[in-house]
Short mmCIF file of C-alpha atoms (C1' of nucleotides) in Angstrom, two decimals:
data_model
loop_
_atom_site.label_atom_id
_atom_site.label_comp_id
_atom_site.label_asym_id
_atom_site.label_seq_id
_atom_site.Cartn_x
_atom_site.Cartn_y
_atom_site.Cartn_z
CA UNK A 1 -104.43 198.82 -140.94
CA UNK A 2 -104.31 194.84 -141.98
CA UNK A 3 -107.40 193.83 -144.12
CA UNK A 4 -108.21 190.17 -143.30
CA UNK A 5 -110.73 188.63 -145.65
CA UNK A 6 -113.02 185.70 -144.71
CA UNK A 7 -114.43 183.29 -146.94
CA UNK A 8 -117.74 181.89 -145.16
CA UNK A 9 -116.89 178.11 -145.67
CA UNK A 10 -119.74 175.48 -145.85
CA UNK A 11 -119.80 173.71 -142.51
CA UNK A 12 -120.60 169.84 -144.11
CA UNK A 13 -117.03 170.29 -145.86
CA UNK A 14 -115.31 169.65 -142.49
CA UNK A 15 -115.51 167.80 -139.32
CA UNK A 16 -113.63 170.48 -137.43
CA UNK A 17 -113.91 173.68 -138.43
CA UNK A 18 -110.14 174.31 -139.40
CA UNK A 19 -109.97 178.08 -139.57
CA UNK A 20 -110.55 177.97 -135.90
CA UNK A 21 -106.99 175.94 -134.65
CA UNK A 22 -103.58 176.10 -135.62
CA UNK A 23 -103.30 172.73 -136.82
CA UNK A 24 -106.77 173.73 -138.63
CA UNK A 25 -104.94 176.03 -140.55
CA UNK A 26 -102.22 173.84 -140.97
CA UNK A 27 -103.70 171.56 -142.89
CA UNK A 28 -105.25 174.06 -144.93
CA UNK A 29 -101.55 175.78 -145.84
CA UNK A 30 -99.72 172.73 -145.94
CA UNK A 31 -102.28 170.81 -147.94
CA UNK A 32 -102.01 173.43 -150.57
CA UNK A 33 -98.26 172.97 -150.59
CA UNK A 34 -98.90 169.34 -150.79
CA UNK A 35 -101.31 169.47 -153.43
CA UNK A 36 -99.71 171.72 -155.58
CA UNK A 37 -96.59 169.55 -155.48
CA UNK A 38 -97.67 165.93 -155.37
CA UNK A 39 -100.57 166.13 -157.70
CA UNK A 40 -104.25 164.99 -155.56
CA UNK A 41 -103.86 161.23 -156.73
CA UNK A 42 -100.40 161.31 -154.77
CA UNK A 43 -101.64 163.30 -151.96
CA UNK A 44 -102.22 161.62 -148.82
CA UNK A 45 -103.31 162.29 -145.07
CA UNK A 46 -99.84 160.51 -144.01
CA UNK A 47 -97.89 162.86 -146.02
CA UNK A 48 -99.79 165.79 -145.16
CA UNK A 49 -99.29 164.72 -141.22
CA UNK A 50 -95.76 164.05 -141.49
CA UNK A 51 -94.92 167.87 -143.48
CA UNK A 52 -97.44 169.62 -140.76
CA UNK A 53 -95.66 167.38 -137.96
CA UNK A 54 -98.56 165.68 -136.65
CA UNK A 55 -100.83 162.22 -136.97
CA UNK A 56 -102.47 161.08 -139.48
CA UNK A 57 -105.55 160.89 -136.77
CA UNK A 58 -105.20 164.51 -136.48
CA UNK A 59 -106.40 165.40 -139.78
CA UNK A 60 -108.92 162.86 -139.26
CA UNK A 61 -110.34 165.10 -137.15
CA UNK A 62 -110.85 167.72 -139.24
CA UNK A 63 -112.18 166.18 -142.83
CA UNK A 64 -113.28 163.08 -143.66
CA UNK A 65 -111.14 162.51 -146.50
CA UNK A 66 -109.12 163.99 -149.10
CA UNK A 67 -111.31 164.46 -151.31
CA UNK A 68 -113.24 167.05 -148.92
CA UNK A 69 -110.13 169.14 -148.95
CA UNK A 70 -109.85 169.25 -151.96
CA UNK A 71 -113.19 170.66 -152.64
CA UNK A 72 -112.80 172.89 -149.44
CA UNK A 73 -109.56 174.71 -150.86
CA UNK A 74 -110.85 174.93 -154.39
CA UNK A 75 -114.36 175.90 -152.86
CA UNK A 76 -112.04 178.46 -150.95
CA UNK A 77 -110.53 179.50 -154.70
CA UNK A 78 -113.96 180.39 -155.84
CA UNK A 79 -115.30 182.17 -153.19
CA UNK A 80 -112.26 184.26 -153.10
CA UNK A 81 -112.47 184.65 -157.06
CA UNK A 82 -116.08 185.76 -156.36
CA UNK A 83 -114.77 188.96 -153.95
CA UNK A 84 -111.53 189.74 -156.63
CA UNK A 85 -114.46 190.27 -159.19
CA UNK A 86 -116.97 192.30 -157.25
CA UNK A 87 -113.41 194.37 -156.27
CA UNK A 88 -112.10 195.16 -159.88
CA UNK A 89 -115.79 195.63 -161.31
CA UNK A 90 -116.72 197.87 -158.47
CA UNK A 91 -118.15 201.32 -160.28
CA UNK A 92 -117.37 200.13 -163.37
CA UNK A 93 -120.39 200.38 -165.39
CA UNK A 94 -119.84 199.08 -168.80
CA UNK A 95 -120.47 195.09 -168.75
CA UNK A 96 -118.24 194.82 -171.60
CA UNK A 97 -115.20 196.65 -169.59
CA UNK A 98 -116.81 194.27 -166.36
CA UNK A 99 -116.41 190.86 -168.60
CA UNK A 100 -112.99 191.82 -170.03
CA UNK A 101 -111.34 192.29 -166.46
CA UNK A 102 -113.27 189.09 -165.32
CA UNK A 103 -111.44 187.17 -167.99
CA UNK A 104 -108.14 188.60 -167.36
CA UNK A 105 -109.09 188.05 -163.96
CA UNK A 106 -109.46 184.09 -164.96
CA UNK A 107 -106.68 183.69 -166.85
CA UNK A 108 -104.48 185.50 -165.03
CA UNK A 109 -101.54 184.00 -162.67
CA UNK A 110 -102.61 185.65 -159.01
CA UNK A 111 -100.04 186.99 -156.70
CA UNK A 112 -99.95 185.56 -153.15
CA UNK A 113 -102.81 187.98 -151.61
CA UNK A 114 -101.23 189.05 -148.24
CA UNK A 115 -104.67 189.80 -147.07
CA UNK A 116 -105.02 186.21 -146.54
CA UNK A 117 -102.78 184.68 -144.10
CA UNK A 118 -102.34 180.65 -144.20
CA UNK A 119 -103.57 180.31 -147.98
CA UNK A 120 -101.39 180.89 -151.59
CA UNK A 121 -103.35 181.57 -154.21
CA UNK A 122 -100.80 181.25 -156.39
CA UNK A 123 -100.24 177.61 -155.54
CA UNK A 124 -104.19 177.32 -155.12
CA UNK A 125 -104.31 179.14 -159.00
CA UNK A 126 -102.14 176.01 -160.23
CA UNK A 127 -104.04 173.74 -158.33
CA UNK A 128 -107.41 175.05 -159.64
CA UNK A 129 -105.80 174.61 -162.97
CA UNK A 130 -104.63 170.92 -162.92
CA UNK A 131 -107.26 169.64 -159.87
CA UNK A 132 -109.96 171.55 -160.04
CA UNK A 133 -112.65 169.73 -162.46
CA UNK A 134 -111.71 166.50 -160.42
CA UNK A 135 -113.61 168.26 -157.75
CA UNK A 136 -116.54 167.25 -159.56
CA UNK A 137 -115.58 164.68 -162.24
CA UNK A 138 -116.70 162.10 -159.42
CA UNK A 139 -119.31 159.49 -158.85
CA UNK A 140 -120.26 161.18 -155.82
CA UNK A 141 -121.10 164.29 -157.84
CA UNK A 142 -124.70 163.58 -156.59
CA UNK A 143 -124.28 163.38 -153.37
CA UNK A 144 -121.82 166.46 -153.31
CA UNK A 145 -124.40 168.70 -154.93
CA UNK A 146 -126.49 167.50 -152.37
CA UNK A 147 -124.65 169.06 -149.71
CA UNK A 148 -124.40 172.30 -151.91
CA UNK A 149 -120.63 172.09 -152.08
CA UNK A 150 -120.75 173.39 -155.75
CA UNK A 151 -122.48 176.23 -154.76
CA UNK A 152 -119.16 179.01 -154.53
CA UNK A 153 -118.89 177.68 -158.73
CA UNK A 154 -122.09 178.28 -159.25
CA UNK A 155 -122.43 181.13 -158.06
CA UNK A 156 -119.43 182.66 -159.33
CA UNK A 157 -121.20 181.14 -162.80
CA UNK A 158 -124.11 183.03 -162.52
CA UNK A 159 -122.03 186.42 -161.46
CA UNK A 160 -120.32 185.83 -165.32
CA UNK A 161 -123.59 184.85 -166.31
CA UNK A 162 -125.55 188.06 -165.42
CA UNK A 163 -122.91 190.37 -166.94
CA UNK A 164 -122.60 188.61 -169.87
CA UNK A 165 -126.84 189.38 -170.08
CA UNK A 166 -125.96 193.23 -169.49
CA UNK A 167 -123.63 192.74 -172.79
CA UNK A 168 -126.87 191.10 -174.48
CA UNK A 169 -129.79 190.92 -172.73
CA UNK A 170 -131.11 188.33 -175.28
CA UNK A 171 -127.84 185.92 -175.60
CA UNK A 172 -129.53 182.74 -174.97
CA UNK A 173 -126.30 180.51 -173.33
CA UNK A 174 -125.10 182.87 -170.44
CA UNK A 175 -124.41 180.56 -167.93
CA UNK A 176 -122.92 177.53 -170.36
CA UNK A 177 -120.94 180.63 -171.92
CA UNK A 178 -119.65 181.51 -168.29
CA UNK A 179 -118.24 177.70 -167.82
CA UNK A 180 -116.70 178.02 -170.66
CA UNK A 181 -114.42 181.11 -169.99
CA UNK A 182 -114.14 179.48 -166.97
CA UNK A 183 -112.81 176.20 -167.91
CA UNK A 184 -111.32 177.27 -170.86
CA UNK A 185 -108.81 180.14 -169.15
CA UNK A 186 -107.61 177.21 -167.28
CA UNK A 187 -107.45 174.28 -169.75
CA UNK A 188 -105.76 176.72 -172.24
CA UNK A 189 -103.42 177.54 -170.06
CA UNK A 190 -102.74 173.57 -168.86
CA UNK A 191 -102.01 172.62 -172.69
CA UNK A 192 -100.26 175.52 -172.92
CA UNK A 193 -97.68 174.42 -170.37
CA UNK A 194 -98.11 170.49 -171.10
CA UNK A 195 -99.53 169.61 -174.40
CA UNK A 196 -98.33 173.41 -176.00
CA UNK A 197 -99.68 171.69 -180.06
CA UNK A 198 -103.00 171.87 -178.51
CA UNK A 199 -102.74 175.29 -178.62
CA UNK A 200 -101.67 178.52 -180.43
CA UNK A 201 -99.66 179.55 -177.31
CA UNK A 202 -97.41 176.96 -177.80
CA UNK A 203 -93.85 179.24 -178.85
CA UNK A 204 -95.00 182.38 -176.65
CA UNK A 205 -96.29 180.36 -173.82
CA UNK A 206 -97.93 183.83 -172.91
CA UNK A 207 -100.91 184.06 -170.23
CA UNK A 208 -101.87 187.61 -172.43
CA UNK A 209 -102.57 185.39 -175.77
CA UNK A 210 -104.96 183.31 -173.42
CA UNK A 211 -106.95 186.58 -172.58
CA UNK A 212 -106.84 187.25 -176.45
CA UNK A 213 -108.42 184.16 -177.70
CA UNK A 214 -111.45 184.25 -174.72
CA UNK A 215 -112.05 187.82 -175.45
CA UNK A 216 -112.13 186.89 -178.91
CA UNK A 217 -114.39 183.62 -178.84
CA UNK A 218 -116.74 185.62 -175.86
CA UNK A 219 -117.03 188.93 -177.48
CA UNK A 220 -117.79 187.66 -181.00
CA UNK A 221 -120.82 185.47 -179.34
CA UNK A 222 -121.98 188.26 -177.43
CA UNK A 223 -121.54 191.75 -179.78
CA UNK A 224 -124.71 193.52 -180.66
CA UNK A 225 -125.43 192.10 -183.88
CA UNK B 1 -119.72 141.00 -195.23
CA UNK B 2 -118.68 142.24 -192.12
CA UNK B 3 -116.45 144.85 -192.00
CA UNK B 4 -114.18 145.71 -188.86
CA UNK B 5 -112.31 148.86 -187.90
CA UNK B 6 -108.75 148.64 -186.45
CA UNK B 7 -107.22 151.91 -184.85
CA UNK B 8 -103.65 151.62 -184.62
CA UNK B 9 -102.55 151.87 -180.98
CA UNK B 10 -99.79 153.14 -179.42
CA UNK B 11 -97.09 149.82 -178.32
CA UNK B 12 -95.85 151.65 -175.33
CA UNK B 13 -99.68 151.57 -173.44
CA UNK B 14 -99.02 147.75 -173.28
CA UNK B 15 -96.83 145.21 -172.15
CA UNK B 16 -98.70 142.53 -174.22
CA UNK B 17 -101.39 143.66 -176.91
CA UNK B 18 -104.51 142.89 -175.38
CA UNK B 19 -106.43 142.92 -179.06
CA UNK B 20 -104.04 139.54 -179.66
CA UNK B 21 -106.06 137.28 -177.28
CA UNK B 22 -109.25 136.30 -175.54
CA UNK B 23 -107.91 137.63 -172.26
CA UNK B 24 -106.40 140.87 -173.67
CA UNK B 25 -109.97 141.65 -175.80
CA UNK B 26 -111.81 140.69 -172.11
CA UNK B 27 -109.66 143.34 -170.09
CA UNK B 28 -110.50 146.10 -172.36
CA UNK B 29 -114.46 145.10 -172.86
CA UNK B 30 -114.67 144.54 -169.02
CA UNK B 31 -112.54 148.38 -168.28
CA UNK B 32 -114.84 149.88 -170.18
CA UNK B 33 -117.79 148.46 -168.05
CA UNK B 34 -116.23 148.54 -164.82
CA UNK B 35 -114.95 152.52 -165.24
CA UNK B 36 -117.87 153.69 -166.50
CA UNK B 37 -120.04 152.24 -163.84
CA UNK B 38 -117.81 152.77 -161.23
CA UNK B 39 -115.59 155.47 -161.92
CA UNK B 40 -112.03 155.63 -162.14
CA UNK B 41 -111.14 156.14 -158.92
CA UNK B 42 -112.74 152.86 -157.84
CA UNK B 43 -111.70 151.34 -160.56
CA UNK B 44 -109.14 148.54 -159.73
CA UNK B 45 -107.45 145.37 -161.17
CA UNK B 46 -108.95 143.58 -158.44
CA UNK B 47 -112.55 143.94 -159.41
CA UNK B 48 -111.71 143.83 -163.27
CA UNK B 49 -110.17 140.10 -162.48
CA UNK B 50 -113.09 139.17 -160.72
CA UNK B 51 -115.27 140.62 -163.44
CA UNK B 52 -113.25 138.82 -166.34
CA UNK B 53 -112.92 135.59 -164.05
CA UNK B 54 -108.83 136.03 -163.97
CA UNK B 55 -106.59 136.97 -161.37
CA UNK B 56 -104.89 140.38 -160.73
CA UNK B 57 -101.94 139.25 -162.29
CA UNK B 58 -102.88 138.16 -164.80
CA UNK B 59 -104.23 141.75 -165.82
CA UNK B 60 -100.63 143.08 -165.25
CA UNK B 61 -98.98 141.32 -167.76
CA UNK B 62 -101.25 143.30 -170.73
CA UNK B 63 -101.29 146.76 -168.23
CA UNK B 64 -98.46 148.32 -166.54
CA UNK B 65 -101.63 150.33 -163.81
CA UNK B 66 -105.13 151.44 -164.45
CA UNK B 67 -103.60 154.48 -165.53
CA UNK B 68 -102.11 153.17 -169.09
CA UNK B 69 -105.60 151.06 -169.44
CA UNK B 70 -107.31 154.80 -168.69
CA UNK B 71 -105.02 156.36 -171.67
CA UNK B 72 -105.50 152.94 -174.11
CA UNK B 73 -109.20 153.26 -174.04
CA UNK B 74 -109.54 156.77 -174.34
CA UNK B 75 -107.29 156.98 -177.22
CA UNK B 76 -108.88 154.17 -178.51
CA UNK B 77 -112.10 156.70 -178.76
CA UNK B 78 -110.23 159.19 -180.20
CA UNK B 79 -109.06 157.05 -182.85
CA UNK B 80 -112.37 156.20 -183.40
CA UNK B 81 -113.88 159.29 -184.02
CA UNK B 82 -111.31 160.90 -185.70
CA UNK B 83 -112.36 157.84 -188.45
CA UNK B 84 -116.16 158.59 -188.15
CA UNK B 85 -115.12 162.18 -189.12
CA UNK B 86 -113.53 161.15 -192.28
CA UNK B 87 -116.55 159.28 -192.64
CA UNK B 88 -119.37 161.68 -192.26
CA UNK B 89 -116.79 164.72 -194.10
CA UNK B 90 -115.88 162.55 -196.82
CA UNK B 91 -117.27 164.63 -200.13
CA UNK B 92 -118.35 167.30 -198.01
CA UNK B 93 -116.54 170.62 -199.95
CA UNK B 94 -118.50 172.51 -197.57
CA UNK B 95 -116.46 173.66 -194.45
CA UNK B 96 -119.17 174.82 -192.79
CA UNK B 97 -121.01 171.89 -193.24
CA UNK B 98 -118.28 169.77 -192.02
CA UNK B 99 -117.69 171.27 -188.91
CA UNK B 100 -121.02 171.32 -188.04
CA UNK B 101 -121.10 167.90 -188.56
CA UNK B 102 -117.79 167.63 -186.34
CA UNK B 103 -119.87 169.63 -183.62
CA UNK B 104 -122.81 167.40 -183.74
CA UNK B 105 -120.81 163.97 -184.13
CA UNK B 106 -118.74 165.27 -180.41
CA UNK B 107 -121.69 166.26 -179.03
CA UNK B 108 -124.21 163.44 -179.57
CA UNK B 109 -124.25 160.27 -177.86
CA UNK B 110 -123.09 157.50 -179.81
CA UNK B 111 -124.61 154.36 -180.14
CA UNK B 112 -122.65 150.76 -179.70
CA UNK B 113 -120.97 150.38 -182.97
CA UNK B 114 -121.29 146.94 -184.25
CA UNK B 115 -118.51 147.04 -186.21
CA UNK B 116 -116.21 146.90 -183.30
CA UNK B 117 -116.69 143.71 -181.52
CA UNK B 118 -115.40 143.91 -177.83
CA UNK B 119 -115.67 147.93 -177.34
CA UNK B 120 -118.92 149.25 -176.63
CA UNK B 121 -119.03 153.25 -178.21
CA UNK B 122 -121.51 154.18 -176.08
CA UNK B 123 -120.37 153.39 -172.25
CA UNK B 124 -116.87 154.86 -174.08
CA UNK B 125 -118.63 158.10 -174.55
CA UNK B 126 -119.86 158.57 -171.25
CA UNK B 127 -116.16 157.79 -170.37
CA UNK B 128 -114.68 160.43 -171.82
CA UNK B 129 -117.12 162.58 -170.78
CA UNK B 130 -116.81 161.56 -167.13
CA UNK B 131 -113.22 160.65 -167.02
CA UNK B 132 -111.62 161.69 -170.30
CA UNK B 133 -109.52 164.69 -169.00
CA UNK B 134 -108.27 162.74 -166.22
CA UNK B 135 -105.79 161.35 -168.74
CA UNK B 136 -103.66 164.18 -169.17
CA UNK B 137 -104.67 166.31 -165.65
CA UNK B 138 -101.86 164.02 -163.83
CA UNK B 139 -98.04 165.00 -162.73
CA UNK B 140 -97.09 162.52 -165.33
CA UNK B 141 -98.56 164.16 -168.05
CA UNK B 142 -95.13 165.82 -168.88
CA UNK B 143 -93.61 161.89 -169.32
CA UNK B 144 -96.92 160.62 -170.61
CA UNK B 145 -96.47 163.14 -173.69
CA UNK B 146 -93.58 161.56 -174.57
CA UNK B 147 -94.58 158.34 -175.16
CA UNK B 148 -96.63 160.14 -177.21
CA UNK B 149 -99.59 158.20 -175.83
CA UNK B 150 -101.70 161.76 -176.73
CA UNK B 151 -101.23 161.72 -180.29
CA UNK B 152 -104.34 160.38 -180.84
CA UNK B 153 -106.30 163.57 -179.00
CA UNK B 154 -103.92 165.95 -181.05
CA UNK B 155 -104.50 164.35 -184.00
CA UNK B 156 -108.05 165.43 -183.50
CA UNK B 157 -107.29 168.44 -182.40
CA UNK B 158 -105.56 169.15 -185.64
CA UNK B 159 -107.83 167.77 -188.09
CA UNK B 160 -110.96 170.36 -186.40
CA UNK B 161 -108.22 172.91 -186.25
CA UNK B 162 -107.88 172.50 -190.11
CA UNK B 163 -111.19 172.68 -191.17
CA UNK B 164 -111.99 175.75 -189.25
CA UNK B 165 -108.82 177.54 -191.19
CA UNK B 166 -110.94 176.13 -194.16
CA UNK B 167 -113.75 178.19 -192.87
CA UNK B 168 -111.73 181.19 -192.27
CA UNK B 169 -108.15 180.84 -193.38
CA UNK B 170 -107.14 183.50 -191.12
CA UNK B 171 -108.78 182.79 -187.62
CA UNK B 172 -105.86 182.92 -185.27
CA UNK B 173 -106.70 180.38 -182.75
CA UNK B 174 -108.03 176.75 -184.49
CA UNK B 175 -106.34 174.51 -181.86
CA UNK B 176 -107.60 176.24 -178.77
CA UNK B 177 -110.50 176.90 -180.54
CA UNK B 178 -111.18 173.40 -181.35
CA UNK B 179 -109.69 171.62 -177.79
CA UNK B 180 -112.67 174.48 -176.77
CA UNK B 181 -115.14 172.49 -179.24
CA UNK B 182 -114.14 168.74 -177.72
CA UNK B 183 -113.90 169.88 -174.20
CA UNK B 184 -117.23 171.83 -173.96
CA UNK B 185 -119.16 169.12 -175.77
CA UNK B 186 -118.42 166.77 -173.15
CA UNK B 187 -118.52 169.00 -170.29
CA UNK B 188 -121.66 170.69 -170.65
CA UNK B 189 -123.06 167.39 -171.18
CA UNK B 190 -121.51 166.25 -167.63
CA UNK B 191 -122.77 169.67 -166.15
CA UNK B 192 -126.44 169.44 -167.92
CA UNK B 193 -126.84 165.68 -166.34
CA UNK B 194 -125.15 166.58 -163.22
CA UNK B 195 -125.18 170.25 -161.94
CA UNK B 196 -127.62 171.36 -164.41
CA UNK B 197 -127.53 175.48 -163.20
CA UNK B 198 -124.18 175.28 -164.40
CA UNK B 199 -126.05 175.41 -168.03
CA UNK B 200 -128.66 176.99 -169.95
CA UNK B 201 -130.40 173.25 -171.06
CA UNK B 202 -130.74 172.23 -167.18
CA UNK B 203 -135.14 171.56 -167.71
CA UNK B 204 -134.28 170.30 -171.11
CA UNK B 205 -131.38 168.02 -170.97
CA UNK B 206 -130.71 167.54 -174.68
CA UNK B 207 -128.37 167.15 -176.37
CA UNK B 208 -129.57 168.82 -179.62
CA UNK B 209 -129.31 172.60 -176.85
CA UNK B 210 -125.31 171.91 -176.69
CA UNK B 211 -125.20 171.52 -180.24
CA UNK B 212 -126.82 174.82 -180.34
CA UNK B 213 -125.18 176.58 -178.05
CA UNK B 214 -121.51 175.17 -179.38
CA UNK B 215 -122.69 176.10 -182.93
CA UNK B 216 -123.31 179.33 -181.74
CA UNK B 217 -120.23 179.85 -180.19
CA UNK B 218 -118.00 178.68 -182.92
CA UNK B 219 -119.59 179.95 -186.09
CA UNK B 220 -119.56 183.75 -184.27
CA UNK B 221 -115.73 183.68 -183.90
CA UNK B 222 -114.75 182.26 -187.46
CA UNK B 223 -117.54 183.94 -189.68
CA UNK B 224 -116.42 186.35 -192.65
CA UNK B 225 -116.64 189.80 -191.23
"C1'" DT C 1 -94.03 115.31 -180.35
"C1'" DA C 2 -91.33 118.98 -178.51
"C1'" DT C 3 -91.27 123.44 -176.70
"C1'" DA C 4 -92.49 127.89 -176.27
"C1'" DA C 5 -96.15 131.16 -174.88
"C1'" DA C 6 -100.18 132.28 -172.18
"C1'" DA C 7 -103.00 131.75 -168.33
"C1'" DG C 8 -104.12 130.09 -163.62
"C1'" DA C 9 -103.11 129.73 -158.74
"C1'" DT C 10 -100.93 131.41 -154.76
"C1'" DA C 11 -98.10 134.04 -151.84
"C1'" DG C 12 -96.31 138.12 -150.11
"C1'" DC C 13 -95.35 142.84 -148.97
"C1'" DA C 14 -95.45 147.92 -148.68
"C1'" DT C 15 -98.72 151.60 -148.85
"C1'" DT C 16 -103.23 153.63 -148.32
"C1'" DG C 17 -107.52 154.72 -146.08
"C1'" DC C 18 -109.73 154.65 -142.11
"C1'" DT C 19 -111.19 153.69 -137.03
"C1'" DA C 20 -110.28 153.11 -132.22
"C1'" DT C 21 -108.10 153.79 -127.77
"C1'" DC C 22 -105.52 155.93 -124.20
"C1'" DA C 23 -102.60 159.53 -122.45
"C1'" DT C 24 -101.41 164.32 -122.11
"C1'" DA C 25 -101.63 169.31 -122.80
"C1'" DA C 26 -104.26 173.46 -123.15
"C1'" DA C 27 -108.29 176.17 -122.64
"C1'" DT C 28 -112.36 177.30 -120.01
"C1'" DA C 29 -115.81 177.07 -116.32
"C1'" DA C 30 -117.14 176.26 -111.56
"C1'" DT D 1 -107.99 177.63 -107.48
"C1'" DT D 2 -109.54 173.28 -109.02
"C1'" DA D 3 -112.48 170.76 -112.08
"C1'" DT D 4 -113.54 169.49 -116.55
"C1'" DT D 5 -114.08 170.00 -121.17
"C1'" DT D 6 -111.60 170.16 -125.54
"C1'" DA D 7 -107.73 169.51 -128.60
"C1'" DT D 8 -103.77 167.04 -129.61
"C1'" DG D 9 -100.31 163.30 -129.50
"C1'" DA D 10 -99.04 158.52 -129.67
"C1'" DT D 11 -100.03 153.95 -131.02
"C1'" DA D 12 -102.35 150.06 -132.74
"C1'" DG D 13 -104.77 147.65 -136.01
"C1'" DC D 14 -107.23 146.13 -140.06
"C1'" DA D 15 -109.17 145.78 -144.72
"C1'" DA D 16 -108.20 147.20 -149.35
"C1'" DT D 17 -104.98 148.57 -152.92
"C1'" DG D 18 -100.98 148.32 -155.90
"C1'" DC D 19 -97.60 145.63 -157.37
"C1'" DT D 20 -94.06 141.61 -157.85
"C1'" DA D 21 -92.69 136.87 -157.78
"C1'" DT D 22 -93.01 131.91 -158.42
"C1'" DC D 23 -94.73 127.66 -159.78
"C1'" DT D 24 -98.05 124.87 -162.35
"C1'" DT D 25 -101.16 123.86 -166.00
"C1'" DT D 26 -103.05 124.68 -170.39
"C1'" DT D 27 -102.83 126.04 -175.15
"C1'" DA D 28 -100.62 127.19 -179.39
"C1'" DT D 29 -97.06 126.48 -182.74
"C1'" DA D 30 -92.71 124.61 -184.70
#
DNA sequence: TATAAAAGATAGCATTGCTATCATAAATAA
DNA sequence: TTATTTATGATAGCAATGCTATCTTTTATA
């Protein structure tokens, strides 16, 4: 049996729903690629035409700019994030065993899930790692909101949030405390790579040290005490 | 007497030092306007001409892009504030005390500093806070490093880093621990202004909660135990 | 006063970001 | 089957951006 997961996507991201064409889902693979390569300041609808083999009017017809797809892939990320977590915490009933795999979950390099056929998440897991606060680091942040497109972070943020209350019901910073794992298992891990003496990953350049340090910084906040 | 600060900047940001004339000291007062009321993004030479009353040109002969003007002001800021830590730390013997000084100095808006004449500490601020991690989050970041032009940031990074091993010479992680410190201090603030349910001071919005919340966080991972 | 350095004034050109139009192919309904 | 939506392809075009070049005028300094 194939297991196809769907991420319900919201619909003011897109013009065209792209899931539903081939070139939909063209632009969704190939602007991964794209992405993940280039950078998002380098990224372009021309480029992204010409690698698919189409116009730059075609994508046109499916988002309004780039800056949409990048929020619909990343928005993608999360929502698929969201599912990984409710899948390795399923039965598990200690919160502090929950909020350890959640962080290795984080700061962990995914595998290409097979389950989903036109997306990487390894390519999206770099993207989400050097892209993804752009997403929001806008002037349009406003207006964004508006149209609930932070809503897959948020809600993954209040997921963290409510097992981090289960570790202690009384911590008073759940949900800042979930941005930071968050952010942090992906900022770490971008010095790490880039700026290594921001770090104390530098030599090992290790995703496991990461997970050591946020279990560390989380678990001292949060222990009974 | 009036005293003025000079930070030291980095010669490769510039093709002509912009702090050795009228024009130069215009560009960087005017950047800091334009970017924090536009954003980067929109940010062009274009509109900072027409803002200073110059041409476009005449911009690139101080600025190789918006990019290196980007990196010149933010490390500017850095510079800055690694100074006002001397400042507030100096005859502190308390490491505690310092850092929580540290937390609160990162954390707290700043107000225009009159000691430096053409940069304006408080539209900086809301820079960094906005922009600041679009500095390093590029493809270039790799060739940007080695024109050192984030020396200034690591600087910082080491100097927090050093006084939490002076609060607890063994804590494994000071450099991730304080890029956590600098990044969270500006992003909750961006998240409490902007998608508030990202945080726990959403109905508040103050500043005083982050401090909190940071303090928190930091003083639970490097307290004797 | 000579002359070098900085700034102003234009021009130009490739790329980007976006919209519009018309033709054709594919899917679906009458 | 034919009719007709619907999606795509193929071009065109235009304003804004990013950057370089050149020539003139002003200002600073030797």
């Amino acid at each position: 049996m194939k297991l196809q997961i769907q991420i319900k996507m919201n619909e003011d991201l897109f013009i065209r729903n792209p899931e539903h064409t081939e070139l939909g889902r063209n632009i969704i693979k190939h602007s991964i690629q794209l992405i993940a390569h280039t950078g998002f300041e380098a990224f372009t609808f021309k480029k992204l035409a010409e690698d698919i083999g189409t116009t730059e009017a075609g994508i046109y017809r499916y988002f309004e700019n780039k800056h949409r797809v990048l929020i619909y892939i990343i928005s993608w990320y999360w929502g698929w994030l969201e599912y990984q977590i409710s899948f390795v915490t399923n039965n598990v009933s200690d919160p502090v065993i929950k909020l350890k795999k959640v962080i290795k979950l984080l700061a962990t390099t995914v595998e290409d899930d097979t389950k989903t056929n036109y997306v990487n998440e390894n390519l999206l897991h770099q993207i989400i790692i050097s892209e993804g606060s752009k997403a929001y680091l806008t002037k349009q942040v406003g207006e964004d909101n508006k149209h609930q497109f932070f809503k897959p972070y948020k809600d993954l943020c209040a997921v963290i949030g409510n097992i981090i209350l289960e570790c202690k019901p009384k911590y008073k910073y759940p949900r800042s405390l979930a941005t930071t794992i968050i952010e942090m298992a992906h900022f770490q891990n971008f010095f790490m790579h880039n700026l290594p003496s921001l770090t104390d990953f530098g030599k090992s350049k290790s995703e496991s040290e990461i997970i050591l340090f946020l279990n560390d910084l989380v678990f001292s906040s949060i222990k009974k005490s």
